[in-house]
Amino acid sequence: MRKKLVSGIKPTGTLHLGNYFGALKQFVDLQNEYDSNIFIADFHALTTIQEKEVLEKNIINIATDYLAAGIDPNKVNLFKQSDIPEVTQAAWIFNCITTMPFLMRAHSFKDAEAKDKEINVGVFDYPILMAADILLPSADVVPVGKDQKQHVEITRDIAEKFNRIYGETFKLPKPIILEETETVPGIDGRKMSKSYGNIIPLFATDEEIEKAVMSIRTDSKAPDEPKNPDEVIIYQIHKLILNEEEDKKIRGRYESGIGYKEAKDLLIKDLKSFIKPMREKREYWVNNPQKVKRILKKGAKKAKKEISKKMDEVRNKIGMNL
Ligand code: ADP
Ligand code: TRP
């Protein structure tokens, strides 16, 4: 039997190169090797989005993005998290075996708390729901960016605790985090993130590519001054889309001195050819929203089968199936 892969992305805005190289590309690259559940984490998005129209639009957009990026719905169960409400039941059960101090250690909670005193319970409970997403379908692997590593560790701890209390029930999942793309930098050099306004959209138009690349932060080195490519944000983004040979050539250019203007022009040219085919593929799905919705329904039906079976086992173990 093939191993199980589970991962999701929140529908909270435009997907960017960080999401693609940190997560989405792995989903596509691994879809032939693993039995995969890939979903739109709409329950998770509720911690920040509370407008019906915005959420609806984001959900359909991200479904379209998944398909345009190359997820094959014949190979992958592609669905919307909220179509499997069993995960919220499991989250409640996990709530009751998890202590407050344990969850208080989560970086995501600490960061949110530092920014906003009126933080909702959903933000605090976020890792528990994520554990339910991962454990119910018995995931072996969870491909994510580095910022999600701790959430997978929390998931493993919850699985171990449940197994200790109620007997062997859940598999312990492993994260898949690729070193080269674990944290893609944004145009300001911080982690590329929807919430920092420093993104290059994955489906950017030519104009958006030009605008974003032209705003990439640089230092004041003169054009002909030799540069260490690994310290230049333009290169750090460029290398994501270069093959080995191209990479060697570009590194050479930096080392012997390339002006930032020219480096940006080269990046713009390569990004345009990288993004164009995906954007064209996306057009097809944008024009066929009914097909997209059907794919999500079908994916949910398949995922629900295995998940409700596991949920039944859980209810039995905790003493609710009389
Ligand atoms: P954002 O930080 O933009 O809100 P999400 O939290 O929705 O992104 O992340 C979805 C997936 O993309 C996760 O697996 C996350 O680890 C990955 N990811 C997000 N930003 C980056 C980045 N800059 N580099 C690598 N992976 C990332
Ligand atoms: N928490 C993830 C993020 O912020 C999204 C997510 C929700 C997820 N449930 C998941 C990722 C289960 C992997 C597995 O990006």
Tab-separated table of C-alpha atoms and ligand atoms in Angstrom:
chain	number	residue	atom	x	y	z
A	1	MET	CA	0.000	0.000	0.000
A	2	ARG	CA	1.171	3.534	-0.750
A	3	LYS	CA	2.020	5.877	2.091
A	4	LYS	CA	-0.364	8.672	2.963
A	5	LEU	CA	0.382	12.371	2.435
A	6	VAL	CA	-1.746	15.114	3.991
A	7	SER	CA	-1.434	18.895	3.727
A	8	GLY	CA	-3.475	22.046	3.305
A	9	ILE	CA	-3.232	25.782	2.741
A	10	LYS	CA	-5.491	28.427	4.269
A	11	PRO	CA	-7.666	30.410	1.842
A	12	THR	CA	-6.559	33.747	3.245
A	13	GLY	CA	-5.325	35.557	0.126
A	14	THR	CA	-3.208	35.367	-2.999
A	15	LEU	CA	-0.808	32.421	-3.184
A	16	HIS	CA	2.841	33.429	-3.581
A	17	LEU	CA	6.186	31.906	-4.539
A	18	GLY	CA	6.802	30.995	-0.865
A	19	ASN	CA	3.626	28.902	-0.739
A	20	TYR	CA	4.554	27.302	-4.035
A	21	PHE	CA	8.165	26.344	-3.304
A	22	GLY	CA	7.552	25.651	0.401
A	23	ALA	CA	4.426	23.544	-0.001
A	24	LEU	CA	2.409	23.394	-3.218
A	25	LYS	CA	5.258	22.200	-5.464
A	26	GLN	CA	5.845	19.270	-3.098
A	27	PHE	CA	2.157	18.346	-3.316
A	28	VAL	CA	2.502	18.159	-7.103
A	29	ASP	CA	5.909	16.442	-7.151
A	30	LEU	CA	4.790	13.769	-4.681
A	31	GLN	CA	1.305	13.042	-6.030
A	32	ASN	CA	2.436	9.956	-7.980
A	33	GLU	CA	4.311	8.501	-5.048
A	34	TYR	CA	1.830	9.037	-2.193
A	35	ASP	CA	-1.847	8.542	-1.625
A	36	SER	CA	-2.624	12.236	-1.044
A	37	ASN	CA	-5.253	14.325	0.746
A	38	ILE	CA	-4.775	17.978	-0.175
A	39	PHE	CA	-7.287	20.439	1.169
A	40	ILE	CA	-8.310	24.070	1.522
A	41	ALA	CA	-8.071	24.862	5.238
A	42	ASP	CA	-11.205	27.006	5.403
A	43	PHE	CA	-11.978	26.262	9.071
A	44	HIS	CA	-8.484	27.541	9.863
A	45	ALA	CA	-9.072	30.671	7.778
A	46	LEU	CA	-11.998	31.605	10.063
A	47	THR	CA	-9.517	32.772	12.680
A	48	THR	CA	-8.880	35.806	10.442
A	49	ILE	CA	-11.630	36.015	7.810
A	50	GLN	CA	-15.172	36.710	8.896
A	51	GLU	CA	-16.755	37.961	5.667
A	52	LYS	CA	-18.891	35.508	3.666
A	53	GLU	CA	-18.039	36.929	0.224
A	54	VAL	CA	-14.317	37.108	0.923
A	55	LEU	CA	-14.142	33.551	2.213
A	56	GLU	CA	-16.159	32.179	-0.716
A	57	LYS	CA	-13.990	33.980	-3.224
A	58	ASN	CA	-10.764	32.854	-1.537
A	59	ILE	CA	-11.879	29.224	-1.412
A	60	ILE	CA	-12.677	29.034	-5.101
A	61	ASN	CA	-9.485	30.944	-5.950
A	62	ILE	CA	-7.257	28.604	-4.048
A	63	ALA	CA	-8.970	25.541	-5.536
A	64	THR	CA	-8.269	27.047	-8.956
A	65	ASP	CA	-4.657	27.711	-7.936
A	66	TYR	CA	-4.142	24.106	-6.803
A	67	LEU	CA	-5.381	22.812	-10.152
A	68	ALA	CA	-3.403	25.358	-12.177
A	69	ALA	CA	-0.229	24.459	-10.282
A	70	GLY	CA	-0.624	20.872	-11.423
A	71	ILE	CA	-2.540	18.963	-8.741
A	72	ASP	CA	-4.233	16.113	-10.581
A	73	PRO	CA	-7.673	15.462	-9.064
A	74	ASN	CA	-7.588	11.914	-10.438
A	75	LYS	CA	-4.580	11.155	-8.278
A	76	VAL	CA	-5.248	13.342	-5.234
A	77	ASN	CA	-8.267	13.744	-2.951
A	78	LEU	CA	-8.648	17.496	-3.348
A	79	PHE	CA	-11.271	18.958	-1.033
A	80	LYS	CA	-12.424	21.684	1.287
A	81	GLN	CA	-11.717	21.027	4.976
A	82	SER	CA	-15.181	22.131	6.092
A	83	ASP	CA	-16.759	19.365	3.980
A	84	ILE	CA	-15.298	16.940	6.531
A	85	PRO	CA	-16.782	18.263	9.790
A	86	GLU	CA	-15.434	15.160	11.585
A	87	VAL	CA	-12.164	17.083	12.018
A	88	THR	CA	-13.841	19.544	14.368
A	89	GLN	CA	-15.222	16.663	16.454
A	90	ALA	CA	-11.762	15.157	16.723
A	91	ALA	CA	-10.364	18.600	17.566
A	92	TRP	CA	-12.719	18.763	20.574
A	93	ILE	CA	-11.603	15.347	21.750
A	94	PHE	CA	-7.950	16.402	21.405
A	95	ASN	CA	-8.738	19.632	23.289
A	96	CYS	CA	-9.697	17.520	26.249
A	97	ILE	CA	-6.379	15.652	26.397
A	98	THR	CA	-4.188	18.737	25.817
A	99	THR	CA	-3.114	21.176	28.515
A	100	MET	CA	-3.209	24.960	28.194
A	101	PRO	CA	0.509	25.444	29.017
A	102	PHE	CA	1.432	22.981	26.267
A	103	LEU	CA	-0.506	24.930	23.614
A	104	MET	CA	0.762	28.248	24.960
A	105	ARG	CA	4.211	27.281	23.727
A	106	ALA	CA	3.104	27.427	20.053
A	107	HIS	CA	4.991	30.121	18.099
A	108	SER	CA	1.874	30.996	16.103
A	109	PHE	CA	-0.032	31.739	19.313
A	110	LYS	CA	2.831	33.666	20.902
A	111	ASP	CA	3.269	35.806	17.759
A	112	ALA	CA	-0.447	36.554	17.504
A	113	GLU	CA	-0.620	37.362	21.202
A	114	ALA	CA	2.308	39.758	20.912
A	115	LYS	CA	0.506	41.610	18.116
A	116	ASP	CA	-3.095	41.558	19.295
A	117	LYS	CA	-4.519	41.355	22.789
A	118	GLU	CA	-8.039	40.494	21.600
A	119	ILE	CA	-6.934	37.243	20.001
A	120	ASN	CA	-9.680	34.641	19.463
A	121	VAL	CA	-9.831	31.125	20.898
A	122	GLY	CA	-9.507	29.750	17.358
A	123	VAL	CA	-5.980	31.117	17.108
A	124	PHE	CA	-5.064	29.390	20.361
A	125	ASP	CA	-6.679	26.129	19.288
A	126	TYR	CA	-5.296	26.246	15.728
A	127	PRO	CA	-2.674	23.475	16.171
A	128	ILE	CA	-5.293	21.099	17.608
A	129	LEU	CA	-7.501	21.371	14.536
A	130	MET	CA	-4.424	20.879	12.410
A	131	ALA	CA	-3.631	17.715	14.390
A	132	ALA	CA	-7.123	16.436	13.570
A	133	ASP	CA	-6.585	17.171	9.844
A	134	ILE	CA	-3.406	15.124	9.904
A	135	LEU	CA	-4.232	12.281	12.298
A	136	LEU	CA	-7.708	11.258	11.131
A	137	PRO	CA	-6.555	10.262	7.626
A	138	SER	CA	-3.493	8.526	9.188
A	139	ALA	CA	-0.891	10.673	7.453
A	140	ASP	CA	2.643	9.339	7.125
A	141	VAL	CA	4.037	12.604	5.770
A	142	VAL	CA	3.083	16.291	5.857
A	143	PRO	CA	4.861	18.522	3.310
A	144	VAL	CA	5.030	22.106	4.632
A	145	GLY	CA	7.294	25.143	4.921
A	146	LYS	CA	9.506	25.542	7.985
A	147	ASP	CA	7.029	27.812	9.792
A	148	GLN	CA	4.681	24.800	10.174
A	149	LYS	CA	7.295	22.453	11.663
A	150	GLN	CA	6.214	23.044	15.245
A	151	HIS	CA	2.583	22.343	14.360
A	152	VAL	CA	3.548	18.901	13.068
A	153	GLU	CA	5.527	18.292	16.265
A	154	ILE	CA	2.483	19.247	18.335
A	155	THR	CA	0.449	16.830	16.211
A	156	ARG	CA	2.859	14.015	17.017
A	157	ASP	CA	2.670	14.813	20.740
A	158	ILE	CA	-1.130	14.745	20.641
A	159	ALA	CA	-1.097	11.400	18.804
A	160	GLU	CA	1.269	9.940	21.381
A	161	LYS	CA	-0.842	11.185	24.257
A	162	PHE	CA	-4.053	9.786	22.754
A	163	ASN	CA	-2.347	6.455	22.087
A	164	ARG	CA	-1.096	6.354	25.668
A	165	ILE	CA	-4.519	7.008	27.154
A	166	TYR	CA	-6.755	5.018	24.813
A	167	GLY	CA	-4.421	2.490	23.161
A	168	GLU	CA	-2.645	2.486	19.796
A	169	THR	CA	-4.847	4.500	17.421
A	170	PHE	CA	-2.889	7.122	15.494
A	171	LYS	CA	0.222	6.983	13.335
A	172	LEU	CA	2.953	9.514	14.103
A	173	PRO	CA	3.359	11.737	11.008
A	174	LYS	CA	6.637	13.209	9.746
A	175	PRO	CA	6.983	16.657	8.188
A	176	ILE	CA	8.622	16.981	4.769
A	177	ILE	CA	10.522	20.278	4.754
A	178	LEU	CA	12.957	20.867	1.892
A	179	GLU	CA	16.055	22.666	3.070
A	180	GLU	CA	16.537	24.736	-0.098
A	181	THR	CA	13.011	26.145	0.011
A	182	GLU	CA	12.062	25.958	3.694
A	183	THR	CA	11.838	29.775	3.984
A	184	VAL	CA	11.514	31.691	0.718
A	185	PRO	CA	12.392	35.362	1.271
A	186	GLY	CA	10.000	38.141	0.282
A	187	ILE	CA	10.980	41.295	-1.604
A	188	ASP	CA	12.044	42.929	1.693
A	189	GLY	CA	14.184	39.956	2.759
A	190	ARG	CA	11.840	38.755	5.522
A	191	LYS	CA	9.944	35.461	5.038
A	192	MET	CA	7.598	35.877	2.074
A	193	SER	CA	4.123	36.032	3.646
A	194	LYS	CA	0.640	37.235	2.786
A	195	SER	CA	0.609	39.124	6.048
A	196	TYR	CA	3.838	41.097	5.371
A	197	GLY	CA	2.831	42.569	1.993
A	198	ASN	CA	6.175	41.400	0.555
A	199	ILE	CA	5.020	38.736	-1.894
A	200	ILE	CA	5.519	37.843	-5.523
A	201	PRO	CA	2.167	36.274	-6.467
A	202	LEU	CA	2.405	32.784	-7.949
A	203	PHE	CA	0.093	33.777	-10.788
A	204	ALA	CA	1.372	37.338	-11.161
A	205	THR	CA	0.791	39.202	-14.417
A	206	ASP	CA	3.823	40.554	-16.260
A	207	GLU	CA	3.175	43.996	-14.771
A	208	GLU	CA	2.919	42.575	-11.242
A	209	ILE	CA	6.184	40.685	-11.740
A	210	GLU	CA	7.960	43.846	-12.895
A	211	LYS	CA	6.586	45.884	-10.023
A	212	ALA	CA	7.451	43.321	-7.348
A	213	VAL	CA	10.952	42.581	-8.653
A	214	MET	CA	11.782	46.263	-9.060
A	215	SER	CA	10.912	46.729	-5.350
A	216	ILE	CA	13.277	43.991	-4.138
A	217	ARG	CA	15.556	45.462	-1.482
A	218	THR	CA	19.231	45.895	-2.393
A	219	ASP	CA	22.289	47.462	-0.768
A	220	SER	CA	24.397	50.305	-2.144
A	221	LYS	CA	27.164	48.268	-3.827
A	222	ALA	CA	28.315	49.709	-7.183
A	223	PRO	CA	27.260	47.796	-10.330
A	224	ASP	CA	30.720	46.361	-11.088
A	225	GLU	CA	31.538	45.467	-7.482
A	226	PRO	CA	31.824	41.679	-6.858
A	227	LYS	CA	28.886	40.336	-4.846
A	228	ASN	CA	28.180	37.225	-2.787
A	229	PRO	CA	25.013	35.929	-4.498
A	230	ASP	CA	23.828	34.197	-1.309
A	231	GLU	CA	23.521	37.607	0.355
A	232	VAL	CA	21.441	39.149	-2.445
A	233	ILE	CA	17.641	38.782	-2.244
A	234	ILE	CA	17.308	39.001	-6.046
A	235	TYR	CA	19.483	35.906	-6.366
A	236	GLN	CA	17.835	34.053	-3.466
A	237	ILE	CA	14.535	34.312	-5.354
A	238	HIS	CA	16.095	33.730	-8.778
A	239	LYS	CA	17.761	30.460	-7.804
A	240	LEU	CA	14.357	28.900	-7.095
A	241	ILE	CA	13.619	28.806	-10.809
A	242	LEU	CA	17.093	28.102	-12.243
A	243	ASN	CA	18.474	24.719	-13.280
A	244	GLU	CA	21.974	23.749	-12.202
A	245	GLU	CA	23.702	25.082	-15.283
A	246	GLU	CA	21.835	28.406	-15.306
A	247	ASP	CA	22.491	28.741	-11.585
A	248	LYS	CA	26.239	28.338	-12.056
A	249	LYS	CA	26.245	30.978	-14.745
A	250	ILE	CA	24.268	33.519	-12.736
A	251	ARG	CA	26.380	32.944	-9.618
A	252	GLY	CA	29.426	33.679	-11.756
A	253	ARG	CA	27.891	36.938	-12.900
A	254	TYR	CA	27.330	38.073	-9.293
A	255	GLU	CA	30.835	37.064	-8.266
A	256	SER	CA	32.469	39.005	-11.071
A	257	GLY	CA	30.106	41.972	-10.542
A	258	ILE	CA	26.603	42.458	-11.935
A	259	GLY	CA	24.531	45.598	-11.385
A	260	TYR	CA	21.289	45.149	-9.435
A	261	LYS	CA	19.300	46.667	-12.315
A	262	GLU	CA	20.556	44.018	-14.731
A	263	ALA	CA	20.111	41.252	-12.117
A	264	LYS	CA	16.493	42.352	-11.685
A	265	ASP	CA	15.903	42.423	-15.441
A	266	LEU	CA	17.167	38.856	-15.726
A	267	LEU	CA	14.934	37.740	-12.870
A	268	ILE	CA	11.925	39.466	-14.439
A	269	LYS	CA	12.519	37.687	-17.741
A	270	ASP	CA	12.865	34.255	-16.128
A	271	LEU	CA	9.905	34.759	-13.772
A	272	LYS	CA	7.702	35.718	-16.700
A	273	SER	CA	8.494	32.507	-18.556
A	274	PHE	CA	8.150	30.447	-15.372
A	275	ILE	CA	4.731	31.852	-14.460
A	276	LYS	CA	3.179	32.189	-17.928
A	277	PRO	CA	2.226	28.521	-18.549
A	278	MET	CA	0.696	28.211	-15.073
A	279	ARG	CA	-1.270	31.425	-15.550
A	280	GLU	CA	-2.603	30.148	-18.858
A	281	LYS	CA	-3.611	26.851	-17.279
A	282	ARG	CA	-5.333	28.807	-14.542
A	283	GLU	CA	-7.477	30.625	-17.109
A	284	TYR	CA	-9.104	27.319	-18.014
A	285	TRP	CA	-10.187	26.645	-14.430
A	286	VAL	CA	-11.284	30.257	-13.885
A	287	ASN	CA	-13.684	29.785	-16.772
A	288	ASN	CA	-14.969	26.459	-15.424
A	289	PRO	CA	-15.918	27.088	-11.782
A	290	GLN	CA	-18.584	24.380	-11.858
A	291	LYS	CA	-15.936	21.802	-12.724
A	292	VAL	CA	-13.791	23.039	-9.854
A	293	LYS	CA	-16.692	22.681	-7.423
A	294	ARG	CA	-17.434	19.168	-8.680
A	295	ILE	CA	-13.803	18.162	-8.150
A	296	LEU	CA	-13.931	19.429	-4.550
A	297	LYS	CA	-17.159	17.512	-3.868
A	298	LYS	CA	-15.777	14.298	-5.275
A	299	GLY	CA	-12.535	14.718	-3.329
A	300	ALA	CA	-14.451	15.295	-0.102
A	301	LYS	CA	-16.539	12.179	-0.641
A	302	LYS	CA	-13.461	10.004	-1.013
A	303	ALA	CA	-11.619	11.594	1.911
A	304	LYS	CA	-14.699	11.371	4.119
A	305	LYS	CA	-14.893	7.614	3.730
A	306	GLU	CA	-11.549	6.900	5.389
A	307	ILE	CA	-11.905	9.736	7.874
A	308	SER	CA	-15.322	8.699	9.198
A	309	LYS	CA	-14.040	5.168	9.606
A	310	LYS	CA	-11.209	6.459	11.772
A	311	MET	CA	-13.636	8.710	13.652
A	312	ASP	CA	-15.744	5.674	14.434
A	313	GLU	CA	-12.715	3.926	15.877
A	314	VAL	CA	-12.003	7.016	17.997
A	315	ARG	CA	-15.588	7.204	19.316
A	316	ASN	CA	-15.346	3.558	20.181
A	317	LYS	CA	-12.024	3.953	22.010
A	318	ILE	CA	-13.190	6.893	24.103
A	319	GLY	CA	-16.445	5.193	25.124
A	320	MET	CA	-19.111	6.798	22.947
A	321	ASN	CA	-20.203	3.864	20.779
A	322	LEU	CA	-22.602	1.958	22.970
B	1	ADP	P1	1.346	32.835	4.641
B	1	ADP	O1	2.515	32.919	5.601
B	1	ADP	O2	1.627	33.577	3.383
B	1	ADP	O3	0.024	33.203	5.283
B	1	ADP	P2	0.393	30.100	4.848
B	1	ADP	O4	0.529	30.154	6.323
B	1	ADP	O5	-0.979	30.061	4.279
B	1	ADP	O6	1.225	31.320	4.199
B	1	ADP	O7	1.232	28.861	4.312
B	1	ADP	C1	0.800	27.811	3.472
B	1	ADP	C2	1.970	26.872	3.240
B	1	ADP	O8	3.035	27.562	2.564
B	1	ADP	C3	2.585	26.318	4.533
B	1	ADP	O9	3.038	24.985	4.328
B	1	ADP	C4	3.750	27.237	4.776
B	1	ADP	O10	4.769	26.645	5.549
B	1	ADP	C5	4.229	27.505	3.346
B	1	ADP	N1	4.905	28.804	3.256
B	1	ADP	C6	4.359	30.024	3.447
B	1	ADP	N2	5.270	31.014	3.264
B	1	ADP	C7	6.437	30.394	2.966
B	1	ADP	C8	7.767	30.860	2.670
B	1	ADP	N3	8.043	32.158	2.624
B	1	ADP	N4	8.732	29.939	2.417
B	1	ADP	C9	8.447	28.605	2.443
B	1	ADP	N5	7.220	28.104	2.707
B	1	ADP	C10	6.228	28.970	2.976
B	2	TRP	N1	-1.595	25.561	9.317
B	2	TRP	C1	-1.272	25.485	7.929
B	2	TRP	C2	-0.792	26.893	7.460
B	2	TRP	O1	-0.962	27.862	8.164
B	2	TRP	C3	-2.466	25.045	7.100
B	2	TRP	C4	-2.941	23.708	7.535
B	2	TRP	C5	-4.116	23.432	8.194
B	2	TRP	C6	-2.259	22.469	7.375
B	2	TRP	N2	-4.228	22.082	8.435
B	2	TRP	C7	-3.104	21.476	7.934
B	2	TRP	C8	-1.046	22.110	6.808
B	2	TRP	C9	-2.724	20.108	7.960
B	2	TRP	C10	-0.670	20.765	6.838
B	2	TRP	C11	-1.523	19.781	7.406
B	2	TRP	O2	-0.246	26.997	6.413
